[in-house]
mmCIF file of C-alpha atoms in Angstrom:
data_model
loop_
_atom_site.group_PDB
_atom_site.id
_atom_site.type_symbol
_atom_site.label_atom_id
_atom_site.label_comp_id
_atom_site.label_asym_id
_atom_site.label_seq_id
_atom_site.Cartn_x
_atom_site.Cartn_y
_atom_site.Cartn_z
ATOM 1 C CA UNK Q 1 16.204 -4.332 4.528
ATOM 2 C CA UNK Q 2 15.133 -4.408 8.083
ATOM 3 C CA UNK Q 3 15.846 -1.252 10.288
ATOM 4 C CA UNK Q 4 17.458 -3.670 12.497
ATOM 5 C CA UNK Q 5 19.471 -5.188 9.970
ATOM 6 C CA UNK Q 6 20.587 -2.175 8.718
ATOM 7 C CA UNK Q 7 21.850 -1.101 12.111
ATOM 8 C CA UNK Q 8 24.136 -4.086 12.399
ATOM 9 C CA UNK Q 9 25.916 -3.271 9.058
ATOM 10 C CA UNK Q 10 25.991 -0.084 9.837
ATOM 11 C CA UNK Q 11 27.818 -0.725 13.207
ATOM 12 C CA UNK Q 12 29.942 -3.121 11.461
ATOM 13 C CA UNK Q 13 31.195 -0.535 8.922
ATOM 14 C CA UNK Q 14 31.732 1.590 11.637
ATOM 15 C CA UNK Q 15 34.106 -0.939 13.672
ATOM 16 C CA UNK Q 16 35.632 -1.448 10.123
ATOM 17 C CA UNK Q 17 35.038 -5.105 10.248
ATOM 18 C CA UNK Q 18 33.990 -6.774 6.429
ATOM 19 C CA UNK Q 19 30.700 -8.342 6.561
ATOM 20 C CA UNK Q 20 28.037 -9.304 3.733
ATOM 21 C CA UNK Q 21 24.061 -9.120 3.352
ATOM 22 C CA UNK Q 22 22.521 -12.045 1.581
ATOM 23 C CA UNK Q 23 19.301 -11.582 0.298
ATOM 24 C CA UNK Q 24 16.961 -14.631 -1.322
ATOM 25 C CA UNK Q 25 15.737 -12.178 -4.088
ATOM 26 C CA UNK Q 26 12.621 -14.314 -4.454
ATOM 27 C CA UNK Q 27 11.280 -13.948 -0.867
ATOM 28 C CA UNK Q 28 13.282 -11.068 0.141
ATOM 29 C CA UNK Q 29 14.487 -12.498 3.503
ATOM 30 C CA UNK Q 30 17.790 -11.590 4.340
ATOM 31 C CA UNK Q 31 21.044 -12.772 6.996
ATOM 32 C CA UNK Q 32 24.340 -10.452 7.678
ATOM 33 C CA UNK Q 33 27.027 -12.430 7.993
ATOM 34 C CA UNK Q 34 30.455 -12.207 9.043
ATOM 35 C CA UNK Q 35 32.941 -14.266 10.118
ATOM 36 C CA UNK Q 36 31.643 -14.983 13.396
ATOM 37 C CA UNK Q 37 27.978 -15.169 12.751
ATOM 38 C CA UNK Q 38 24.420 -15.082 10.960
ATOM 39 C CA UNK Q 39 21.740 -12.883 11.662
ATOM 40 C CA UNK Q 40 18.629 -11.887 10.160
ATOM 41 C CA UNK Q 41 15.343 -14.085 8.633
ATOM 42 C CA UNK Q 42 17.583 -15.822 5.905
ATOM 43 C CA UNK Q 43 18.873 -19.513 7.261
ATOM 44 C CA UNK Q 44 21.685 -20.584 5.173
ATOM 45 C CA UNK Q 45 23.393 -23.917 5.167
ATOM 46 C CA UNK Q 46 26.881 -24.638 6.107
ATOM 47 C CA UNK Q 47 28.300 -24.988 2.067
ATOM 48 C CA UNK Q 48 26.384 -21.321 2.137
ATOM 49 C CA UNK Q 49 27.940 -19.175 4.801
ATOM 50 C CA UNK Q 50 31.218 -20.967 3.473
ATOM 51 C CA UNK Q 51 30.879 -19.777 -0.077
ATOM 52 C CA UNK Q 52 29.066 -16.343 1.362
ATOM 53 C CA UNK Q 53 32.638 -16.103 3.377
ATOM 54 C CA UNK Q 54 34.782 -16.498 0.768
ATOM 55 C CA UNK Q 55 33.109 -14.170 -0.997
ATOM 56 C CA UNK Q 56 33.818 -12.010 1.941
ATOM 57 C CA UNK Q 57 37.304 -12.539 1.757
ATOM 58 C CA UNK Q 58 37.564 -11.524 -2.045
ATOM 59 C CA UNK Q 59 35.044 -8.723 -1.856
ATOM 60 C CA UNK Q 60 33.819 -9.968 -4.380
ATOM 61 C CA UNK Q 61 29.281 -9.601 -4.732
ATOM 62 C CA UNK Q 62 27.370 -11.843 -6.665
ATOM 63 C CA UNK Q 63 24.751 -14.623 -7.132
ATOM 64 C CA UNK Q 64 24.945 -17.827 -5.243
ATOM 65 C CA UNK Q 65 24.547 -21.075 -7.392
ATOM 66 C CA UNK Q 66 21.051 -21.259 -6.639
ATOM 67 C CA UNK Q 67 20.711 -18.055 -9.090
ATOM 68 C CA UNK Q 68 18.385 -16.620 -6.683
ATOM 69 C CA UNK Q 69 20.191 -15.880 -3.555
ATOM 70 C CA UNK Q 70 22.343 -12.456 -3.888
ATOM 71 C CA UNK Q 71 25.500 -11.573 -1.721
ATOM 72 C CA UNK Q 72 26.775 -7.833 -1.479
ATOM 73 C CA UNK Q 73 30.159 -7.785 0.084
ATOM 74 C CA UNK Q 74 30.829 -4.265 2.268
ATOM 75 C CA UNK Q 75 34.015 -4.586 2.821
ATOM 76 C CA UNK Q 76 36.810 -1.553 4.195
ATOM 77 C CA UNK Q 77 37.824 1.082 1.573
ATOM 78 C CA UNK Q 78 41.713 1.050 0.522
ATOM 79 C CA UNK Q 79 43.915 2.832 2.217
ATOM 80 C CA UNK Q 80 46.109 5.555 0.980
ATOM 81 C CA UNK Q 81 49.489 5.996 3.451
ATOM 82 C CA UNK Q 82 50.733 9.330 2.278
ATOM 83 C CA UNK Q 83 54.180 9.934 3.850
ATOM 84 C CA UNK Q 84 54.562 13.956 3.787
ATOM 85 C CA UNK Q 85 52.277 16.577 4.440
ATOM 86 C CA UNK Q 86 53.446 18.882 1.512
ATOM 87 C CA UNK Q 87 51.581 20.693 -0.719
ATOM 88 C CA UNK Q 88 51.346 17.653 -3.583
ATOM 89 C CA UNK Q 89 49.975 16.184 -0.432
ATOM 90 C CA UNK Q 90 47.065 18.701 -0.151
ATOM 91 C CA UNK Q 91 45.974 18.311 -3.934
ATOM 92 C CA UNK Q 92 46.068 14.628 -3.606
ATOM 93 C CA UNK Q 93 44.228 13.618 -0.368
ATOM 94 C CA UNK Q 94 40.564 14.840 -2.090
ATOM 95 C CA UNK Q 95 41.485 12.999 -5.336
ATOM 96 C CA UNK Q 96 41.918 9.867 -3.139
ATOM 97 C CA UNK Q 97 39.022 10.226 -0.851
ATOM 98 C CA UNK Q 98 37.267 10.979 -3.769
ATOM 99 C CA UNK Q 99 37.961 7.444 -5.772
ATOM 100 C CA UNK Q 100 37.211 5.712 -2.544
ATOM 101 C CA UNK Q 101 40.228 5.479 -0.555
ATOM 102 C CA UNK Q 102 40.645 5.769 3.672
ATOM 103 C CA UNK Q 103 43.965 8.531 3.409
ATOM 104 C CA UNK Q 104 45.867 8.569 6.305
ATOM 105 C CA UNK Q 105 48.809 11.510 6.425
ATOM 106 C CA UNK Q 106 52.344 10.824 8.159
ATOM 107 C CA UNK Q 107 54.827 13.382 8.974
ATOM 108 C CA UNK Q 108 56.817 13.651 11.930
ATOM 109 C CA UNK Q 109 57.381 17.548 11.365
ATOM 110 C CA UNK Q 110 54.140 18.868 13.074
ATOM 111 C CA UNK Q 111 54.453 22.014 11.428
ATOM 112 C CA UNK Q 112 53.946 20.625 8.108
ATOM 113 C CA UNK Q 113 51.032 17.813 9.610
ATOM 114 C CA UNK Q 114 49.101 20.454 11.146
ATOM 115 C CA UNK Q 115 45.231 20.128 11.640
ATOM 116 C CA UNK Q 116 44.995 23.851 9.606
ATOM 117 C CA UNK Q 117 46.841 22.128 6.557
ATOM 118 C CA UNK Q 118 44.936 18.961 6.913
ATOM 119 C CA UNK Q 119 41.675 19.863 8.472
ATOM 120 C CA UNK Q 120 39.547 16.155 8.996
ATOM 121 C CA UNK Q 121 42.239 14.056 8.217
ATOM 122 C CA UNK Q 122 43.567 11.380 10.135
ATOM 123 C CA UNK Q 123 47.137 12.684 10.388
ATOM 124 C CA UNK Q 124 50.035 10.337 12.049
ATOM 125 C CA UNK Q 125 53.295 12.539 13.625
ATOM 126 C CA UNK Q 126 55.219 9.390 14.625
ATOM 127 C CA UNK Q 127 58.448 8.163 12.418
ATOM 128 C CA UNK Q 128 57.112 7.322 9.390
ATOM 129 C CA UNK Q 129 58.517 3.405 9.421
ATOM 130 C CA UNK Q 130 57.043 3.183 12.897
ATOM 131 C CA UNK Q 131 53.716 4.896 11.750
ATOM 132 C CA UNK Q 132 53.454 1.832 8.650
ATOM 133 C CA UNK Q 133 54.319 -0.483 10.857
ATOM 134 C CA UNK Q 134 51.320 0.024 13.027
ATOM 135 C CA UNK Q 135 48.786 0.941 10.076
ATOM 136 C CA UNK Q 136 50.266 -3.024 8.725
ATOM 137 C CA UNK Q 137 49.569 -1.893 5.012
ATOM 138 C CA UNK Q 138 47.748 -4.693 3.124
ATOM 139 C CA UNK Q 139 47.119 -6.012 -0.194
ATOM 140 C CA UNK Q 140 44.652 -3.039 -0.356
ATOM 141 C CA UNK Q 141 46.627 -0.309 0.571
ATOM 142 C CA UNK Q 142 48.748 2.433 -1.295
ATOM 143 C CA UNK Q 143 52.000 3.790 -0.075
ATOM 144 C CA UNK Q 144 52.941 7.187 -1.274
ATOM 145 C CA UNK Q 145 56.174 9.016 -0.237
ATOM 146 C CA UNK Q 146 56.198 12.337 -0.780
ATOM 147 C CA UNK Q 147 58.686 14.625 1.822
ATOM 148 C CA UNK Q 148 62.060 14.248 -0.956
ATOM 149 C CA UNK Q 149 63.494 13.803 2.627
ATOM 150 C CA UNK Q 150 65.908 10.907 2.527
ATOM 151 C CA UNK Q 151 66.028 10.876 6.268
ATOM 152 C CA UNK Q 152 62.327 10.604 6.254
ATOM 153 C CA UNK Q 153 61.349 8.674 2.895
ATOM 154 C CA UNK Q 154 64.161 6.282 3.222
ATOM 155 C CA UNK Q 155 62.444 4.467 6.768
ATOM 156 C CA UNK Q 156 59.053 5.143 5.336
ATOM 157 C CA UNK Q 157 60.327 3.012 2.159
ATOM 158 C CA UNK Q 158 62.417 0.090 4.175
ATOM 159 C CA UNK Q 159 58.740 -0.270 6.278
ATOM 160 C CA UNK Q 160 56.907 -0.234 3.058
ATOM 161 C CA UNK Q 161 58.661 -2.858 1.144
ATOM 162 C CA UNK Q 162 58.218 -4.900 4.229
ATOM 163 C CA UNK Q 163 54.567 -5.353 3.680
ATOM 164 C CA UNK Q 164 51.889 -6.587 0.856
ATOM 165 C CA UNK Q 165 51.318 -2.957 -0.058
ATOM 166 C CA UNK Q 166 50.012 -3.007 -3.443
ATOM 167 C CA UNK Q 167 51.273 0.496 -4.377
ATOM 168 C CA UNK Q 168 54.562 2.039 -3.436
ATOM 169 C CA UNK Q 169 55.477 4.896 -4.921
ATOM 170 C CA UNK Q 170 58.081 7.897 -3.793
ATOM 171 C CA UNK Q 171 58.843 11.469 -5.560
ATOM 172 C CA UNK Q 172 61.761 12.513 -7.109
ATOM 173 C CA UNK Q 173 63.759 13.075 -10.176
ATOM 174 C CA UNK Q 174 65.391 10.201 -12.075
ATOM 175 C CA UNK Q 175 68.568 11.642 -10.840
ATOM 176 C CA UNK Q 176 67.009 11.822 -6.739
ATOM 177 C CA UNK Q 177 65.753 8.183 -7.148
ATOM 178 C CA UNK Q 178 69.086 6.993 -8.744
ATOM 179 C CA UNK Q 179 70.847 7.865 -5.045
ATOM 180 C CA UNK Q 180 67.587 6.382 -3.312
ATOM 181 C CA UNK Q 181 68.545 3.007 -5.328
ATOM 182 C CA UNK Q 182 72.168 2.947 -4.150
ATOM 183 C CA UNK Q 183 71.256 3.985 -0.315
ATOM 184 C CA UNK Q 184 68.351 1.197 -0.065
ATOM 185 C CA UNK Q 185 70.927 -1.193 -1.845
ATOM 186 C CA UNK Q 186 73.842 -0.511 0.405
ATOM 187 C CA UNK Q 187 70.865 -1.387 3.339
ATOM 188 C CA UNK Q 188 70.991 -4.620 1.760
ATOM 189 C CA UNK Q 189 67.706 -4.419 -0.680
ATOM 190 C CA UNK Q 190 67.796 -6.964 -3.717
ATOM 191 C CA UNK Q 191 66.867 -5.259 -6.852
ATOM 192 C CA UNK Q 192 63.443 -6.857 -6.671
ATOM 193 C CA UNK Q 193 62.373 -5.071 -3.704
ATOM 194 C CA UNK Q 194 63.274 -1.755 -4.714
ATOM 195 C CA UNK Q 195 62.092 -2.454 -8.338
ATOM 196 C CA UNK Q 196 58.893 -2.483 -6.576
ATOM 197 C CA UNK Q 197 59.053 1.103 -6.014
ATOM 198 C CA UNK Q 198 57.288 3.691 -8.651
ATOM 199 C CA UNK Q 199 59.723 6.418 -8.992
ATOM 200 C CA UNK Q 200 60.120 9.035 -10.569
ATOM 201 C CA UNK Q 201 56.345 8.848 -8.891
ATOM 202 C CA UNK Q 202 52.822 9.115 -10.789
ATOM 203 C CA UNK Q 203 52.411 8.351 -14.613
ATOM 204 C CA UNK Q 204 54.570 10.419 -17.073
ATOM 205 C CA UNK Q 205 52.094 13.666 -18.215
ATOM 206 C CA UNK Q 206 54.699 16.373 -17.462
ATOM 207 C CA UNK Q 207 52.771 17.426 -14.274
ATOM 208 C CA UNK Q 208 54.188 20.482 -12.959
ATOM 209 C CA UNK Q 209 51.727 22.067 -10.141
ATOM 210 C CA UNK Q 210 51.091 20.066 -7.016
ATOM 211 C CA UNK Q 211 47.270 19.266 -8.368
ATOM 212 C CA UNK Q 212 49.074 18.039 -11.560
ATOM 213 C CA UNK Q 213 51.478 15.779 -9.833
ATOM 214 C CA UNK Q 214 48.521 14.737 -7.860
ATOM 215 C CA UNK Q 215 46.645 13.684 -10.949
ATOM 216 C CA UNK Q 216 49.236 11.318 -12.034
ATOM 217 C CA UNK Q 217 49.951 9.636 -8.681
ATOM 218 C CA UNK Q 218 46.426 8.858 -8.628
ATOM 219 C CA UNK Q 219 46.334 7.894 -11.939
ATOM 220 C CA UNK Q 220 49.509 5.591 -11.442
ATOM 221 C CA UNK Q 221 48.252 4.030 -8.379
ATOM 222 C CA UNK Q 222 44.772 3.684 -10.425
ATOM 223 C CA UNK Q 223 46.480 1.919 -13.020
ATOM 224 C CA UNK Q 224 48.391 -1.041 -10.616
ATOM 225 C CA UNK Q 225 44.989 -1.261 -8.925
ATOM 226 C CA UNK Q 226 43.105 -1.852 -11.617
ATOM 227 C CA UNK Q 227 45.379 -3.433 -14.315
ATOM 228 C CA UNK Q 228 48.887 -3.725 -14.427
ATOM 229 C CA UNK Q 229 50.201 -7.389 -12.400
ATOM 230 C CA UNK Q 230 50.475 -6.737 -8.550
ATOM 231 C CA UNK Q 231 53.915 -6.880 -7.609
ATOM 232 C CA UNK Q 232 54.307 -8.939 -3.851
ATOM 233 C CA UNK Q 233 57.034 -9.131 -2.057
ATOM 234 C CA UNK Q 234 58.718 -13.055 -2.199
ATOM 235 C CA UNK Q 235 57.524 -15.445 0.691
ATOM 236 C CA UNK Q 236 60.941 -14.279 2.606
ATOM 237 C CA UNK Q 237 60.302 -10.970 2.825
ATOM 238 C CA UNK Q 238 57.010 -11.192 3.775
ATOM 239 C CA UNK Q 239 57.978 -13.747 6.594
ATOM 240 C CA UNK U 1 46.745 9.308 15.861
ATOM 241 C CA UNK U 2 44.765 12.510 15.896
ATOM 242 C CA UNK U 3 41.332 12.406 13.954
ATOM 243 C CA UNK U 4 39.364 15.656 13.080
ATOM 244 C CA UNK U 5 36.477 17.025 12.333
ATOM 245 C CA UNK U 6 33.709 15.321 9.818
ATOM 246 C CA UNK U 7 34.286 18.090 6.951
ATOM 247 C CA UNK U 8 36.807 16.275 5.032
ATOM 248 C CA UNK U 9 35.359 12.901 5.114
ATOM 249 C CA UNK U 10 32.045 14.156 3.707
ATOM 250 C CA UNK U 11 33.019 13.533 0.295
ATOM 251 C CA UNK U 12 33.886 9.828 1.126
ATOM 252 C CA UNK U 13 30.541 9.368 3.220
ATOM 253 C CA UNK U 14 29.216 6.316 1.704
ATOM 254 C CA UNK U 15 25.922 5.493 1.418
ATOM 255 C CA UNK U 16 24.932 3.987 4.489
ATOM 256 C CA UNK U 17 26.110 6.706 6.155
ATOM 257 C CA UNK U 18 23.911 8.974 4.141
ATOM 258 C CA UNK U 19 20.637 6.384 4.429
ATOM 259 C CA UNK U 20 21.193 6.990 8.360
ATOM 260 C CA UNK U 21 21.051 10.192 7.736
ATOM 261 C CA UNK U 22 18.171 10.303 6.225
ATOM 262 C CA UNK U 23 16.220 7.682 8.330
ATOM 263 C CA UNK U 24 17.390 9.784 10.707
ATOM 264 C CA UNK U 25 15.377 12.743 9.529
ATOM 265 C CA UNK U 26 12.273 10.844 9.284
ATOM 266 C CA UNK U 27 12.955 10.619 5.015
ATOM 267 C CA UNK U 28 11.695 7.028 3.694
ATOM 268 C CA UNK U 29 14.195 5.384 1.503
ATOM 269 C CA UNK U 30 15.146 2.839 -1.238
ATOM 270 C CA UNK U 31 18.398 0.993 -1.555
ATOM 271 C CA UNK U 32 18.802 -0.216 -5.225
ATOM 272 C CA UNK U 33 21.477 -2.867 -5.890
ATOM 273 C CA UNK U 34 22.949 -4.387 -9.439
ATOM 274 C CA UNK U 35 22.606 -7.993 -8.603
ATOM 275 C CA UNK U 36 23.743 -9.504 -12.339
ATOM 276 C CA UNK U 37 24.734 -7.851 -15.455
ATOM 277 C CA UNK U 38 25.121 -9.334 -18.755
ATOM 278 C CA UNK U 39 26.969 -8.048 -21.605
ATOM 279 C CA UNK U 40 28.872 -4.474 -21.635
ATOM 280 C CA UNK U 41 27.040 -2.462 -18.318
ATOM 281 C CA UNK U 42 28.070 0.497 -17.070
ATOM 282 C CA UNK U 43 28.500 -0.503 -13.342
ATOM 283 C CA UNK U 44 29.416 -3.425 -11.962
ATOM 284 C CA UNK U 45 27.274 -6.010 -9.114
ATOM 285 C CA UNK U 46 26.959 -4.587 -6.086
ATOM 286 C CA UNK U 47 26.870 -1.042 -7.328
ATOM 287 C CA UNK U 48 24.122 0.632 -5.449
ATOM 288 C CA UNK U 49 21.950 3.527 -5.876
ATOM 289 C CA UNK U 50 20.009 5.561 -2.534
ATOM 290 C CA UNK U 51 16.640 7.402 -3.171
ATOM 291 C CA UNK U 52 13.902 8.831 -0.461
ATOM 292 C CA UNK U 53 10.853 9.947 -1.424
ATOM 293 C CA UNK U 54 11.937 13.598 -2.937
ATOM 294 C CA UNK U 55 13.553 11.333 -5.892
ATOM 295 C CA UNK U 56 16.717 12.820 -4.295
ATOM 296 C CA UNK U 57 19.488 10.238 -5.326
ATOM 297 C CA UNK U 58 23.129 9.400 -4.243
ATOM 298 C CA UNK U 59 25.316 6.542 -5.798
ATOM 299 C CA UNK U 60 24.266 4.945 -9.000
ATOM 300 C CA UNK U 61 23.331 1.595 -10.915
ATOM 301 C CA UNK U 62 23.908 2.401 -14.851
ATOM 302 C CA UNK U 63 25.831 5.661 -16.367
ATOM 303 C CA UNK U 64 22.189 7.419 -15.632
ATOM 304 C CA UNK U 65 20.398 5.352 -18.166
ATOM 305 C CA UNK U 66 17.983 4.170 -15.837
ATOM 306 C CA UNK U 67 17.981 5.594 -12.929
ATOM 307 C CA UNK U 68 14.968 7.168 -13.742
ATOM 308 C CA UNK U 69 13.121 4.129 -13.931
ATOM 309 C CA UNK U 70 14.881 2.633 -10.672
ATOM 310 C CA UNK U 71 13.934 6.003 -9.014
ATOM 311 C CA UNK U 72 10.531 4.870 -9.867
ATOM 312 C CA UNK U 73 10.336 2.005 -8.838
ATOM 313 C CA UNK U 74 12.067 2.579 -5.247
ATOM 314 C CA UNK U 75 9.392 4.795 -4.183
ATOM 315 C CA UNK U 76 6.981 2.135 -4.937
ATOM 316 C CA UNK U 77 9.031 -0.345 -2.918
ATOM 317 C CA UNK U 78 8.896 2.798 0.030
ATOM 318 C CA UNK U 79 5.099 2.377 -0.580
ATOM 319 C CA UNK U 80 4.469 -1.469 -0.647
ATOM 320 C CA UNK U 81 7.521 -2.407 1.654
ATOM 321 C CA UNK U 82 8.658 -5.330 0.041
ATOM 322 C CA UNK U 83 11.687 -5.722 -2.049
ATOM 323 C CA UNK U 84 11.517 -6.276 -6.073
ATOM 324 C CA UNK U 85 13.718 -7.446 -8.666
ATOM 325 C CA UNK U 86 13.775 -5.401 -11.772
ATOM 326 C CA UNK U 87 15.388 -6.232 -15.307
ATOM 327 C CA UNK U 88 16.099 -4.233 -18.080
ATOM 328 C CA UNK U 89 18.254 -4.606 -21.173
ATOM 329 C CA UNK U 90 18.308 -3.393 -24.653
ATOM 330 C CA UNK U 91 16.513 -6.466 -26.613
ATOM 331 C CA UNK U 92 13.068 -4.804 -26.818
ATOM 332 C CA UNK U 93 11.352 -1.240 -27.826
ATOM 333 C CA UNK U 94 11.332 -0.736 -24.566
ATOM 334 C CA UNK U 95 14.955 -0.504 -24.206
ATOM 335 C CA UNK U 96 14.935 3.039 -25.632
ATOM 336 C CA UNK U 97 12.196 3.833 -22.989
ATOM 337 C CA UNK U 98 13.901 3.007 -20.108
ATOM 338 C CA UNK U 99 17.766 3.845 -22.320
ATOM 339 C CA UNK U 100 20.527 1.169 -21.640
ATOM 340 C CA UNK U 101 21.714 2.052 -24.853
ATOM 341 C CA UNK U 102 25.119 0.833 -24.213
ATOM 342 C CA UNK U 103 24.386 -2.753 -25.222
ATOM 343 C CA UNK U 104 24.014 -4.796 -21.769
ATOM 344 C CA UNK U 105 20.947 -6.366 -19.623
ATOM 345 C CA UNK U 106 21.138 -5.763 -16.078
ATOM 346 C CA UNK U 107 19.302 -6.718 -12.918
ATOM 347 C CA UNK U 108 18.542 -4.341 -9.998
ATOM 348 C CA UNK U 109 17.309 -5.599 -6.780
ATOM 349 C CA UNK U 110 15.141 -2.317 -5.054
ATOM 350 C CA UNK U 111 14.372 -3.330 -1.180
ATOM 351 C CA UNK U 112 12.974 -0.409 0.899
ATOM 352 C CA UNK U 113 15.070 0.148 4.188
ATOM 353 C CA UNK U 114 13.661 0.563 8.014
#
């Protein structure tokens, strides 16, 4: 890889844009491309840089059909939105950075989202529906509600059922959850929406400690990523 | 939106980051990539594996089967500057020499960077 190639990507990670190197593994030329443009010693034809963006688009690397040119797809880690800054909070964020995900923190009480709790991380203080509105969770992004707030985790959830989110997932008992269902129901939510929230939260291994709890969040949210069907909202809700 | 210090997001430095480091310290290095895999393999295409000179490593292409091999072969890619594409599976003797005894064949694409 040239040094100047390998500038470009890097500046494109940095500017969080997805972008791929293909590489003829015969010569060993190589073009970045993104959706915009081609650079590099690599000339690919038009059927090419279409297949090399779709591949793009589904992050997903691999061989062209020629067998011999190779496409490695950077594209942006998932996001974790954690609404809370509590102490499950704490245990979770390095079990999430560690498996790869961007964590972002949002809590409006700035005692709790403090930069001595969360030292590093990107932490949000606005309303936490306004706060997912601007983040616009995607198909690659994990919502987790954690402040057993209602005043707090009920907005947070509204804003997260709104989007593509393929995680949402909010703490409390059975019994907690059971008044969530009525309140987001008397809002108007059909039972498919708030089915789509994972409550009580994280898989069921009697976690007790906040680093427990953590493990089965990530475990849960593990588990939709990687195998159970993605649940999306119906074409009306996400219009 | 307030953003911190680097500390925390060390863990999640990927390894770009860390090759820029290290280019950046004058340290010649080796980006190795799975480009196919047949059969069960431990990793996945497009899993990639970072080694400078030292053999130090970050990332990986197989469970640690052959990385030692890979690690090899990087710093002779640092040395000749041109990319190679490697192959090894478990058909042959040799499969317990380089040890993907899990089963698979993969290929590894080794390109030196800068």
């Amino acid at each position: 890889m040239k040094r100047s190639l390998f500038v470009e990507l890097r500046a494109a990670r940095e500017r969080k844009r997805p972008i791929a190197m293909v590489t003829d593994l015969e010569s060993g030329a190589q073009a970045l491309v993104d959706d915009k443009e081609s650079l590099g010693d690599l000339t690919l034809d038009k059927l090419q840089l279409v297949t090399v963006r779709e591949a793009i688009g589904l992050d997903k690397s691999g061989k062209l059909a020629d067998g011999k040119t190779f496409v490695q797809v950077y594209a942006q880690p998932p996001r974790m939105i954690v609404v809370g800054a509590v102490h499950v909070t704490q245990a979770l964020l390095p079990m999430a950075q560690t498996a790869g995900y961007d964590v972002i923190v949002v809590d409006p009480r700035r005692a709790w989202a403090s930069e001595d709790r969360f030292p590093g991380v990107t932490l949000m203080t606005d309303w936490p529906d306004e706060a997912i509105k601007m983040l616009k969770p995607d198909q690659r992004s994990a919502i987790v509600v954690l402040t057993h707030d209602p005043k707090l985790d009920d907005p947070a959830l509204l804003a997260a059922l709104d989007s593509r989110a393929f995680y949402i997932g909010a703490l409390g008992s059975k019994r907690t959850h059971a008044k969530r269902v009525e309140r987001l129901a008397e809002l108007g939510l059909n039972e498919r929406a708030i089915g789509r929230i994972h409550a009580p939260i994280g898989l069921p291994i009697n976690a007790k400690s906040p680093a427990e709890i953590a493990i089965s969040i990530m475990a849960q949210v593990t588990q939709v990523r990687r195998g159970a069907p993605r649940r999306v909202p119906d074409a009306e809700a996400a219009a | 939106m307030a953003r911190g210090g680097e500390s925390m997001t060390e863990p999640n430095e990927d390894i770009l980051s860390v090759a820029a480091r290290w280019l950046e310290e004058g340290r010649h290095c080796a980006l190795a990539t799975v480009v196919e895999t047949w059969g069960s393999s431990p990793r996945p295409i497009g899993s990639q594996l970072l080694v400078d000179e030292a053999s130090n490593m970050v990332g990986s292409v197989s469970g640690g089967c052959i990385e030692g091999a890979v690690v090899h072969e990087a710093k002779e890619a640092m040395i000749s500057g041109e990319g190679k594409l490697l192959e090894y599976g478990v058909t042959d003797e040799q499969a317990w020499e380089v040890g993907l005894a899990c089963g698979g064949k993969i290929q590894v694409y080794v390109e030196p960077i800068g």
